[in-house]
Amino acid sequence: MDKPQRIEDLGEFGLIDHITNDFVSQNKSTIKGVGDDAAVIDCVDHCRLITTDLLVEGIHFDLIYTPLRHLGYKSVVVNLSDVYAMNGKPEQITVSIALSNKITLKAVEELYAGIKLACDKYGVDLVGGDTTSSLTGLLISVTAIGRASKTDICYRSGAEVNDVICVSGNLGASYLGLQILEREKQIFISDHKIKPEIDRYPYCLQRQLKPEARKDIVEKLEKNGIKPKAMIDVSDGLSSDLLHICKQSGVSCKVFEDKIPVHTEAAQLAFEINTDPTIAAMNGGEDYELLFTVDHSEYDKICKLDDISVIGYITDKSNTPVMIARNGVEVELKAQGWKHL
Ligand code: ADP
Ligand code: MG
C-alpha cells in the first residue's frame, strides 16, 4: 500500500500509530509506552503512571464562555481521569502554560485558582511546569503522575469474551452542554443585548465546564473486591473508547441502547435541540466516566453497585462490534473521526 501523504487520511489515532511505530522501548523499566490512558513505568515494588494532555484555545476551549477557573480545574481533571482509568491513584501534576498577550494577570490567577481547587479536591501536588508566551492563544499542558500496585493496574487490553461491559455515571451530557454554549454564543454574537439562556441546563453545563474524574468509582470497585479487567475513560465518546478496548484486547462487543445511561436533563435537552441522546452518548465525548469490563462471574455483584450501569458484553473478535438499538436493529459501532482537524 502507498504511504499515506496527508494527516487527514490517517486521523488522530492513525497519526499517533504512524509517528510512534518506529520507537522501541530501550529501558526495562518501560512496561507500557504509547497506547493506553497512561504510560506505565516499573518502580520495583509498584508502578508509576504518566499521562499528559494539551488544551488549546479555540480548539478545546473558547474563552467567550469558559470561565478560567473552570478551565484550570478541567485541565487537571482530564489528566487525573486517565490515571484512574489505569486503576491508579494520581499524586503529582506539572502544568505548562503559553500565554497570549490578551491574558491578564487576573486571568492567570483565576486559571490557577481552578488548578488549586482540583489539586485540593483530588489530593494531588503541583510540582512544576513551564511558562512561556504564545502568538496565537492560550495553551495549557498538564502532566499527571500517579501510582498503582503491579497487581491493581488495569490496561485497555484485558477484556475477554463474555466479560460484562460497565460504565459509570451517565453519558452525553457534556456534549449537549457544549451545544448550548455554542448556540448561545452565536445568539450573543448576533445581538449583544440578548441575555444567554443557559439557566435551564445546569447539569449539562457543569458536565462540560467543570467535569469530575471518577476517583470514587475506582475506590468503590476496590472496596467491593471487584477488579476491572480492562478500563478506559470516556473522553472521545462511548463508541470510540469501547472500540479501543476491543482492538487492544482482540475482542468485539455488543451493547444495548436501552442500557446506556443518560441523565434526565440531558435527555430533555437533546429533545429540545433535536439531537438523539444516544448519538450524544456514543459520539459526544468529554464525559470522563470510566468504561470497564469485569468477569461475567461478577455480574450480580456489579449490578448491586450504585452509579454503575451494565451496558453489554464482550464477544469474540469474529463478530462486528454492535449496539442493539431500541427497535432491535443492530448498528455497527464506529470510531469518530478527528474532530479537531
Ligand atoms: P487519552 O484520550 O486517554 O488521553 P490519547 O488518545 O490522547 O489518550 O492518546 C493515546 C495514546 O497515544 C497515549 O498512550 C498517548 O500517550 C499517545 N500519544 C498521543 N499523542 C502522542 C504523540 N504526539 N507522541 C507520542 N505518543 C502520543
Ligand atoms: Mg483516556
mmCIF file of C-alpha atoms and ligand atoms in Angstrom:
data_model
loop_
_atom_site.group_PDB
_atom_site.id
_atom_site.type_symbol
_atom_site.label_atom_id
_atom_site.label_comp_id
_atom_site.label_asym_id
_atom_site.label_seq_id
_atom_site.Cartn_x
_atom_site.Cartn_y
_atom_site.Cartn_z
ATOM 1 C CA MET A 1 0.000 0.000 0.000
ATOM 2 C CA ASP A 2 1.206 3.554 -0.769
ATOM 3 C CA LYS A 3 2.422 5.602 2.181
ATOM 4 C CA PRO A 4 -0.305 7.998 3.340
ATOM 5 C CA GLN A 5 0.563 11.577 2.391
ATOM 6 C CA ARG A 6 -1.919 13.608 4.397
ATOM 7 C CA ILE A 7 -2.679 13.830 8.117
ATOM 8 C CA GLU A 8 -6.434 13.932 7.349
ATOM 9 C CA ASP A 9 -6.237 10.447 5.783
ATOM 10 C CA LEU A 10 -4.704 8.992 8.940
ATOM 11 C CA GLY A 11 -6.982 10.528 11.585
ATOM 12 C CA GLU A 12 -5.800 11.114 15.147
ATOM 13 C CA PHE A 13 -5.116 7.510 16.129
ATOM 14 C CA GLY A 14 -3.668 6.603 12.729
ATOM 15 C CA LEU A 15 -1.327 9.570 13.042
ATOM 16 C CA ILE A 16 -0.206 8.545 16.544
ATOM 17 C CA ASP A 17 0.498 4.991 15.272
ATOM 18 C CA HIS A 18 2.298 6.379 12.230
ATOM 19 C CA ILE A 19 4.675 8.627 14.191
ATOM 20 C CA THR A 20 5.346 6.284 17.111
ATOM 21 C CA ASN A 21 5.688 2.974 15.236
ATOM 22 C CA ASP A 22 9.468 3.081 14.918
ATOM 23 C CA PHE A 23 10.068 3.644 18.627
ATOM 24 C CA VAL A 24 11.081 0.545 20.531
ATOM 25 C CA SER A 25 11.481 0.767 24.316
ATOM 26 C CA GLN A 26 15.134 0.735 25.327
ATOM 27 C CA ASN A 27 14.655 0.586 29.079
ATOM 28 C CA LYS A 28 13.460 -2.421 31.026
ATOM 29 C CA SER A 29 11.548 -0.050 33.303
ATOM 30 C CA THR A 30 9.180 0.935 30.445
ATOM 31 C CA ILE A 31 6.343 -1.528 30.993
ATOM 32 C CA LYS A 32 3.806 0.237 28.758
ATOM 33 C CA GLY A 33 4.597 3.040 26.337
ATOM 34 C CA VAL A 34 2.186 4.584 23.834
ATOM 35 C CA GLY A 35 -1.312 3.159 23.550
ATOM 36 C CA ASP A 36 -3.097 3.283 26.887
ATOM 37 C CA ASP A 37 -4.536 6.035 29.084
ATOM 38 C CA ALA A 38 -1.174 6.430 30.790
ATOM 39 C CA ALA A 39 2.357 5.107 30.356
ATOM 40 C CA VAL A 40 3.461 2.584 32.973
ATOM 41 C CA ILE A 41 6.964 2.684 34.466
ATOM 42 C CA ASP A 42 8.374 -0.071 36.654
ATOM 43 C CA CYS A 43 9.447 1.160 40.106
ATOM 44 C CA VAL A 44 10.402 -2.246 41.568
ATOM 45 C CA ASP A 45 7.618 -2.612 44.137
ATOM 46 C CA HIS A 46 4.966 -0.535 42.319
ATOM 47 C CA CYS A 47 4.316 1.245 39.007
ATOM 48 C CA ARG A 48 4.412 4.920 38.113
ATOM 49 C CA LEU A 49 1.734 6.157 35.741
ATOM 50 C CA ILE A 50 2.343 9.147 33.493
ATOM 51 C CA THR A 51 -0.160 10.887 31.236
ATOM 52 C CA THR A 52 -0.317 14.244 29.518
ATOM 53 C CA ASP A 53 -2.933 16.340 27.711
ATOM 54 C CA LEU A 54 -2.669 19.602 25.826
ATOM 55 C CA LEU A 55 -5.581 22.060 25.750
ATOM 56 C CA VAL A 56 -5.527 24.711 23.047
ATOM 57 C CA GLU A 57 -7.642 27.881 22.916
ATOM 58 C CA GLY A 58 -10.068 27.811 20.012
ATOM 59 C CA ILE A 59 -9.729 24.020 19.694
ATOM 60 C CA HIS A 60 -10.501 22.613 23.144
ATOM 61 C CA PHE A 61 -11.974 25.688 24.794
ATOM 62 C CA ASP A 62 -13.476 29.030 23.913
ATOM 63 C CA LEU A 63 -12.749 31.854 26.364
ATOM 64 C CA ILE A 64 -16.023 33.564 25.420
ATOM 65 C CA TYR A 65 -17.955 31.098 27.563
ATOM 66 C CA THR A 66 -15.290 29.243 29.555
ATOM 67 C CA PRO A 67 -14.525 30.770 32.963
ATOM 68 C CA LEU A 68 -10.757 30.471 33.527
ATOM 69 C CA ARG A 69 -11.247 28.974 36.958
ATOM 70 C CA HIS A 70 -13.283 26.167 35.406
ATOM 71 C CA LEU A 71 -10.700 25.757 32.661
ATOM 72 C CA GLY A 72 -7.920 25.326 35.214
ATOM 73 C CA TYR A 73 -9.980 22.754 37.080
ATOM 74 C CA LYS A 74 -10.889 20.849 33.919
ATOM 75 C CA SER A 75 -7.315 20.792 32.571
ATOM 76 C CA VAL A 76 -6.232 18.945 35.722
ATOM 77 C CA VAL A 77 -9.269 16.666 35.950
ATOM 78 C CA VAL A 78 -8.945 15.310 32.383
ATOM 79 C CA ASN A 79 -5.441 14.076 33.247
ATOM 80 C CA LEU A 80 -6.395 12.611 36.610
ATOM 81 C CA SER A 81 -9.161 10.745 34.792
ATOM 82 C CA ASP A 82 -6.506 8.947 32.702
ATOM 83 C CA VAL A 83 -4.688 7.846 35.870
ATOM 84 C CA TYR A 84 -7.922 6.499 37.389
ATOM 85 C CA ALA A 85 -8.563 4.705 34.069
ATOM 86 C CA MET A 86 -5.415 2.642 34.794
ATOM 87 C CA ASN A 87 -6.897 1.803 38.227
ATOM 88 C CA GLY A 88 -4.250 4.054 39.762
ATOM 89 C CA LYS A 89 -4.003 6.977 42.151
ATOM 90 C CA PRO A 90 -2.725 10.359 40.910
ATOM 91 C CA GLU A 91 -0.171 12.039 43.175
ATOM 92 C CA GLN A 92 1.520 14.892 41.304
ATOM 93 C CA ILE A 93 0.931 17.191 38.341
ATOM 94 C CA THR A 94 3.060 19.560 36.309
ATOM 95 C CA VAL A 95 1.393 22.445 34.475
ATOM 96 C CA SER A 96 2.825 24.258 31.465
ATOM 97 C CA ILE A 97 1.237 27.371 30.017
ATOM 98 C CA ALA A 98 1.780 29.523 26.957
ATOM 99 C CA LEU A 99 0.135 32.932 27.341
ATOM 100 C CA SER A 100 -1.038 35.248 24.584
ATOM 101 C CA ASN A 101 -0.804 39.000 25.198
ATOM 102 C CA LYS A 102 -4.545 39.275 25.826
ATOM 103 C CA ILE A 103 -4.285 37.188 29.028
ATOM 104 C CA THR A 104 -4.124 39.399 32.120
ATOM 105 C CA LEU A 105 -2.521 38.610 35.468
ATOM 106 C CA LYS A 106 -6.019 38.359 36.944
ATOM 107 C CA ALA A 107 -6.873 35.747 34.303
ATOM 108 C CA VAL A 108 -3.808 33.617 35.112
ATOM 109 C CA GLU A 109 -4.685 33.863 38.808
ATOM 110 C CA GLU A 110 -8.176 32.598 38.039
ATOM 111 C CA LEU A 111 -6.756 29.715 35.993
ATOM 112 C CA TYR A 112 -4.508 28.721 38.888
ATOM 113 C CA ALA A 113 -7.329 29.074 41.416
ATOM 114 C CA GLY A 114 -9.115 26.347 39.417
ATOM 115 C CA ILE A 115 -5.941 24.244 39.242
ATOM 116 C CA LYS A 116 -5.580 24.567 43.028
ATOM 117 C CA LEU A 117 -9.186 23.581 43.607
ATOM 118 C CA ALA A 118 -8.642 20.371 41.616
ATOM 119 C CA CYS A 119 -5.346 19.682 43.448
ATOM 120 C CA ASP A 120 -7.086 20.069 46.805
ATOM 121 C CA LYS A 121 -10.120 18.004 45.850
ATOM 122 C CA TYR A 122 -8.151 15.076 44.410
ATOM 123 C CA GLY A 123 -5.185 15.288 46.785
ATOM 124 C CA VAL A 124 -2.504 15.907 44.143
ATOM 125 C CA ASP A 125 0.554 18.179 44.342
ATOM 126 C CA LEU A 126 1.585 20.734 41.751
ATOM 127 C CA VAL A 127 5.310 20.023 41.408
ATOM 128 C CA GLY A 128 6.449 22.018 38.372
ATOM 129 C CA GLY A 129 5.797 23.103 34.823
ATOM 130 C CA ASP A 130 6.896 25.693 32.305
ATOM 131 C CA THR A 131 5.759 29.203 31.379
ATOM 132 C CA THR A 132 6.140 30.866 28.012
ATOM 133 C CA SER A 133 4.304 33.146 25.589
ATOM 134 C CA SER A 134 2.127 32.310 22.616
ATOM 135 C CA LEU A 135 1.361 34.251 19.434
ATOM 136 C CA THR A 136 -1.966 32.539 18.846
ATOM 137 C CA GLY A 137 -3.852 31.864 22.047
ATOM 138 C CA LEU A 138 -3.697 30.229 25.451
ATOM 139 C CA LEU A 139 -2.197 26.736 25.697
ATOM 140 C CA ILE A 140 -2.307 24.577 28.815
ATOM 141 C CA SER A 141 -0.490 21.284 29.095
ATOM 142 C CA VAL A 142 -0.885 19.188 32.219
ATOM 143 C CA THR A 143 1.037 16.024 33.035
ATOM 144 C CA ALA A 144 -0.243 13.793 35.799
ATOM 145 C CA ILE A 145 1.902 11.281 37.649
ATOM 146 C CA GLY A 146 0.301 8.515 39.613
ATOM 147 C CA ARG A 147 0.980 5.164 41.180
ATOM 148 C CA ALA A 148 -0.565 1.729 41.145
ATOM 149 C CA SER A 149 0.449 -1.578 42.605
ATOM 150 C CA LYS A 150 1.531 -4.090 39.977
ATOM 151 C CA THR A 151 -1.464 -6.267 40.715
ATOM 152 C CA ASP A 152 -4.070 -3.469 40.582
ATOM 153 C CA ILE A 153 -3.013 -1.876 37.311
ATOM 154 C CA CYS A 154 -5.580 -2.194 34.555
ATOM 155 C CA TYR A 155 -4.915 -1.853 30.819
ATOM 156 C CA ARG A 156 -7.221 -1.403 27.849
ATOM 157 C CA SER A 157 -6.099 -4.846 26.709
ATOM 158 C CA GLY A 158 -7.501 -7.130 29.407
ATOM 159 C CA ALA A 159 -11.048 -7.760 28.159
ATOM 160 C CA GLU A 160 -12.125 -11.338 27.419
ATOM 161 C CA VAL A 161 -15.126 -12.924 25.729
ATOM 162 C CA ASN A 162 -18.242 -12.898 27.967
ATOM 163 C CA ASP A 163 -16.917 -10.092 30.174
ATOM 164 C CA VAL A 164 -19.622 -7.699 31.265
ATOM 165 C CA ILE A 165 -19.227 -4.136 29.927
ATOM 166 C CA CYS A 166 -19.872 -1.433 32.533
ATOM 167 C CA VAL A 167 -19.872 2.350 32.550
ATOM 168 C CA SER A 168 -20.022 4.765 35.472
ATOM 169 C CA GLY A 169 -22.380 7.749 35.736
ATOM 170 C CA ASN A 170 -24.071 8.835 32.534
ATOM 171 C CA LEU A 171 -23.021 9.820 29.032
ATOM 172 C CA GLY A 172 -23.685 12.572 26.501
ATOM 173 C CA ALA A 173 -24.448 15.474 28.862
ATOM 174 C CA SER A 174 -21.110 17.225 28.335
ATOM 175 C CA TYR A 175 -21.518 17.258 24.550
ATOM 176 C CA LEU A 176 -25.076 18.560 24.891
ATOM 177 C CA GLY A 177 -23.885 21.264 27.311
ATOM 178 C CA LEU A 178 -21.358 22.329 24.686
ATOM 179 C CA GLN A 179 -24.122 22.605 22.063
ATOM 180 C CA ILE A 180 -25.976 25.049 24.337
ATOM 181 C CA LEU A 181 -22.861 27.137 24.954
ATOM 182 C CA GLU A 182 -22.180 27.277 21.202
ATOM 183 C CA ARG A 183 -25.801 28.162 20.436
ATOM 184 C CA GLU A 184 -25.891 30.963 22.989
ATOM 185 C CA LYS A 185 -22.524 32.240 21.770
ATOM 186 C CA GLN A 186 -23.905 32.600 18.229
ATOM 187 C CA ILE A 187 -27.005 34.400 19.542
ATOM 188 C CA PHE A 188 -24.813 36.685 21.673
ATOM 189 C CA ILE A 189 -22.574 37.498 18.682
ATOM 190 C CA SER A 190 -25.610 38.413 16.569
ATOM 191 C CA ASP A 191 -27.115 40.642 19.281
ATOM 192 C CA HIS A 192 -25.161 41.581 22.418
ATOM 193 C CA LYS A 193 -28.378 42.701 24.151
ATOM 194 C CA ILE A 194 -29.879 39.208 24.277
ATOM 195 C CA LYS A 195 -29.165 37.552 27.618
ATOM 196 C CA PRO A 196 -27.849 33.977 27.215
ATOM 197 C CA GLU A 197 -30.461 31.377 28.109
ATOM 198 C CA ILE A 198 -28.376 28.870 29.996
ATOM 199 C CA ASP A 199 -30.013 28.629 33.422
ATOM 200 C CA ARG A 200 -32.225 25.713 32.450
ATOM 201 C CA TYR A 201 -29.392 23.238 31.879
ATOM 202 C CA PRO A 202 -27.164 23.430 34.969
ATOM 203 C CA TYR A 203 -26.207 19.755 34.902
ATOM 204 C CA CYS A 204 -25.151 19.628 31.242
ATOM 205 C CA LEU A 205 -23.204 22.889 31.531
ATOM 206 C CA GLN A 206 -21.425 21.678 34.629
ATOM 207 C CA ARG A 207 -20.511 18.429 32.882
ATOM 208 C CA GLN A 208 -18.943 20.429 30.041
ATOM 209 C CA LEU A 209 -17.298 23.230 32.010
ATOM 210 C CA LYS A 210 -16.362 21.525 35.276
ATOM 211 C CA PRO A 211 -16.167 17.759 34.834
ATOM 212 C CA GLU A 212 -15.046 15.408 37.604
ATOM 213 C CA ALA A 213 -12.751 12.373 37.442
ATOM 214 C CA ARG A 214 -14.214 9.157 38.869
ATOM 215 C CA LYS A 215 -11.902 8.614 41.834
ATOM 216 C CA ASP A 216 -14.954 7.397 43.734
ATOM 217 C CA ILE A 217 -15.603 4.578 41.253
ATOM 218 C CA VAL A 218 -12.033 3.261 41.469
ATOM 219 C CA GLU A 219 -12.378 3.283 45.272
ATOM 220 C CA LYS A 220 -15.808 1.657 45.169
ATOM 221 C CA LEU A 221 -14.607 -1.207 42.964
ATOM 222 C CA GLU A 222 -11.662 -1.811 45.248
ATOM 223 C CA LYS A 223 -13.819 -1.706 48.368
ATOM 224 C CA ASN A 224 -16.161 -4.282 46.870
ATOM 225 C CA GLY A 225 -13.318 -6.547 45.782
ATOM 226 C CA ILE A 226 -14.015 -6.144 42.064
ATOM 227 C CA LYS A 227 -11.014 -5.801 39.790
ATOM 228 C CA PRO A 228 -11.801 -4.406 36.345
ATOM 229 C CA LYS A 229 -10.177 -6.496 33.590
ATOM 230 C CA ALA A 230 -9.949 -3.685 31.009
ATOM 231 C CA MET A 231 -10.608 0.008 31.550
ATOM 232 C CA ILE A 232 -10.541 3.356 29.715
ATOM 233 C CA ASP A 233 -12.002 6.763 30.479
ATOM 234 C CA VAL A 234 -14.665 8.081 28.114
ATOM 235 C CA SER A 235 -13.073 11.136 26.536
ATOM 236 C CA ASP A 236 -13.959 10.587 22.865
ATOM 237 C CA GLY A 237 -17.418 9.012 23.215
ATOM 238 C CA LEU A 238 -18.561 5.521 24.177
ATOM 239 C CA SER A 239 -18.205 4.198 20.634
ATOM 240 C CA SER A 240 -14.546 5.204 20.081
ATOM 241 C CA ASP A 241 -13.468 4.310 23.579
ATOM 242 C CA LEU A 242 -15.145 0.902 23.613
ATOM 243 C CA LEU A 243 -13.503 0.164 20.258
ATOM 244 C CA HIS A 244 -10.109 0.950 21.833
ATOM 245 C CA ILE A 245 -10.766 -1.717 24.480
ATOM 246 C CA CYS A 246 -11.897 -4.179 21.791
ATOM 247 C CA LYS A 247 -8.950 -3.523 19.498
ATOM 248 C CA GLN A 248 -6.353 -3.774 22.229
ATOM 249 C CA SER A 249 -7.963 -6.838 23.791
ATOM 250 C CA GLY A 250 -8.510 -8.615 20.457
ATOM 251 C CA VAL A 251 -12.244 -8.972 21.083
ATOM 252 C CA SER A 252 -15.563 -7.478 19.938
ATOM 253 C CA CYS A 253 -18.647 -6.250 21.783
ATOM 254 C CA LYS A 254 -22.402 -5.998 21.931
ATOM 255 C CA VAL A 255 -24.042 -3.108 23.798
ATOM 256 C CA PHE A 256 -27.714 -2.276 24.219
ATOM 257 C CA GLU A 257 -29.085 1.195 23.551
ATOM 258 C CA ASP A 258 -31.683 0.938 26.300
ATOM 259 C CA LYS A 259 -28.945 0.246 28.864
ATOM 260 C CA ILE A 260 -26.835 3.315 28.049
ATOM 261 C CA PRO A 261 -27.185 5.726 30.995
ATOM 262 C CA VAL A 262 -28.398 9.223 30.056
ATOM 263 C CA HIS A 263 -29.227 11.929 32.632
ATOM 264 C CA THR A 264 -32.840 13.172 32.532
ATOM 265 C CA GLU A 265 -31.728 16.750 31.907
ATOM 266 C CA ALA A 266 -29.531 15.580 29.019
ATOM 267 C CA ALA A 267 -32.442 13.630 27.509
ATOM 268 C CA GLN A 268 -34.678 16.703 27.815
ATOM 269 C CA LEU A 269 -32.068 18.989 26.281
ATOM 270 C CA ALA A 270 -31.399 16.542 23.426
ATOM 271 C CA PHE A 271 -35.133 16.524 22.689
ATOM 272 C CA GLU A 272 -35.241 20.336 22.676
ATOM 273 C CA ILE A 273 -32.351 20.731 20.261
ATOM 274 C CA ASN A 274 -33.419 17.849 18.009
ATOM 275 C CA THR A 275 -30.455 15.670 18.847
ATOM 276 C CA ASP A 276 -30.555 11.955 19.541
ATOM 277 C CA PRO A 277 -29.331 11.422 23.148
ATOM 278 C CA THR A 278 -27.833 8.077 22.116
ATOM 279 C CA ILE A 279 -25.734 9.782 19.434
ATOM 280 C CA ALA A 280 -24.552 12.281 22.068
ATOM 281 C CA ALA A 281 -23.602 9.370 24.347
ATOM 282 C CA MET A 282 -21.939 7.301 21.606
ATOM 283 C CA ASN A 283 -20.055 10.074 19.825
ATOM 284 C CA GLY A 284 -20.088 13.164 22.059
ATOM 285 C CA GLY A 285 -17.172 12.596 24.418
ATOM 286 C CA GLU A 286 -15.711 14.564 27.333
ATOM 287 C CA ASP A 287 -17.794 12.601 29.833
ATOM 288 C CA TYR A 288 -14.738 11.402 31.789
ATOM 289 C CA GLU A 289 -16.686 8.409 33.032
ATOM 290 C CA LEU A 290 -14.958 5.047 33.438
ATOM 291 C CA LEU A 291 -15.750 2.327 30.900
ATOM 292 C CA PHE A 292 -14.582 -1.096 32.017
ATOM 293 C CA THR A 293 -15.170 -4.807 31.788
ATOM 294 C CA VAL A 294 -15.495 -7.290 34.621
ATOM 295 C CA ASP A 295 -15.611 -11.069 34.553
ATOM 296 C CA HIS A 296 -19.122 -12.433 33.977
ATOM 297 C CA SER A 297 -18.904 -14.160 37.374
ATOM 298 C CA GLU A 298 -19.003 -10.652 38.947
ATOM 299 C CA TYR A 299 -22.305 -9.775 37.252
ATOM 300 C CA ASP A 300 -24.517 -9.975 40.372
ATOM 301 C CA LYS A 301 -22.002 -8.049 42.446
ATOM 302 C CA ILE A 302 -21.577 -5.227 39.923
ATOM 303 C CA CYS A 303 -25.341 -4.866 39.422
ATOM 304 C CA LYS A 304 -25.727 -4.007 43.098
ATOM 305 C CA LEU A 305 -23.350 -1.016 42.926
ATOM 306 C CA ASP A 306 -24.794 2.488 42.601
ATOM 307 C CA ASP A 307 -23.903 4.682 39.661
ATOM 308 C CA ILE A 308 -22.539 1.833 37.541
ATOM 309 C CA SER A 309 -24.528 0.509 34.565
ATOM 310 C CA VAL A 310 -24.060 -2.789 32.797
ATOM 311 C CA ILE A 311 -24.473 -1.934 29.108
ATOM 312 C CA GLY A 312 -23.493 -5.117 27.282
ATOM 313 C CA TYR A 313 -20.897 -7.837 26.969
ATOM 314 C CA ILE A 314 -17.687 -8.735 25.165
ATOM 315 C CA THR A 315 -17.954 -11.062 22.169
ATOM 316 C CA ASP A 316 -15.440 -12.972 20.047
ATOM 317 C CA LYS A 317 -13.436 -10.872 17.591
ATOM 318 C CA SER A 318 -15.079 -12.618 14.613
ATOM 319 C CA ASN A 319 -18.213 -10.574 15.419
ATOM 320 C CA THR A 320 -18.817 -6.982 14.334
ATOM 321 C CA PRO A 321 -18.892 -4.580 17.327
ATOM 322 C CA VAL A 322 -22.533 -3.567 17.588
ATOM 323 C CA MET A 323 -25.157 -1.653 19.507
ATOM 324 C CA ILE A 324 -28.624 -3.206 19.605
ATOM 325 C CA ALA A 325 -30.958 -0.241 19.116
ATOM 326 C CA ARG A 326 -34.270 0.073 20.990
ATOM 327 C CA ASN A 327 -36.095 -1.207 17.898
ATOM 328 C CA GLY A 328 -33.911 -4.330 17.809
ATOM 329 C CA VAL A 329 -31.811 -3.236 14.826
ATOM 330 C CA GLU A 330 -28.059 -3.931 15.040
ATOM 331 C CA VAL A 331 -25.940 -0.815 14.466
ATOM 332 C CA GLU A 332 -22.205 -1.181 13.869
ATOM 333 C CA LEU A 333 -20.029 0.829 16.282
ATOM 334 C CA LYS A 334 -17.731 3.244 14.503
ATOM 335 C CA ALA A 335 -14.803 5.320 15.776
ATOM 336 C CA GLN A 336 -15.182 9.048 15.441
ATOM 337 C CA GLY A 337 -13.013 10.955 13.014
ATOM 338 C CA TRP A 338 -10.657 13.598 14.273
ATOM 339 C CA LYS A 339 -12.975 16.351 15.399
ATOM 340 C CA HIS A 340 -10.254 18.920 15.842
ATOM 341 C CA LEU A 341 -8.687 18.756 12.388
HETATM 342 P P1 ADP B 1 -6.352 9.735 26.018
HETATM 343 O O1 ADP B 1 -7.584 10.060 25.205
HETATM 344 O O2 ADP B 1 -6.566 8.649 27.007
HETATM 345 O O3 ADP B 1 -5.698 10.978 26.620
HETATM 346 P P2 ADP B 1 -4.941 9.741 23.564
HETATM 347 O O4 ADP B 1 -5.951 9.259 22.595
HETATM 348 O O5 ADP B 1 -4.676 11.208 23.659
HETATM 349 O O6 ADP B 1 -5.280 9.147 25.004
HETATM 350 O O7 ADP B 1 -3.548 9.053 23.254
HETATM 351 C C1 ADP B 1 -3.466 7.657 23.030
HETATM 352 C C2 ADP B 1 -2.021 7.205 23.250
HETATM 353 O O8 ADP B 1 -1.146 7.850 22.327
HETATM 354 C C3 ADP B 1 -1.476 7.556 24.632
HETATM 355 O O9 ADP B 1 -0.652 6.483 25.048
HETATM 356 C C4 ADP B 1 -0.647 8.806 24.382
HETATM 357 O O10 ADP B 1 0.394 8.953 25.331
HETATM 358 C C5 ADP B 1 -0.096 8.544 22.991
HETATM 359 N N1 ADP B 1 0.226 9.761 22.225
HETATM 360 C C6 ADP B 1 -0.650 10.720 21.814
HETATM 361 N N2 ADP B 1 -0.028 11.669 21.084
HETATM 362 C C7 ADP B 1 1.288 11.314 21.039
HETATM 363 C C8 ADP B 1 2.458 11.885 20.451
HETATM 364 N N3 ADP B 1 2.390 13.029 19.753
HETATM 365 N N4 ADP B 1 3.649 11.242 20.596
HETATM 366 C C9 ADP B 1 3.720 10.103 21.314
HETATM 367 N N5 ADP B 1 2.649 9.486 21.901
HETATM 368 C C10 ADP B 1 1.455 10.087 21.761
HETATM 369 MG MG MG B 2 -8.070 8.345 28.404
#
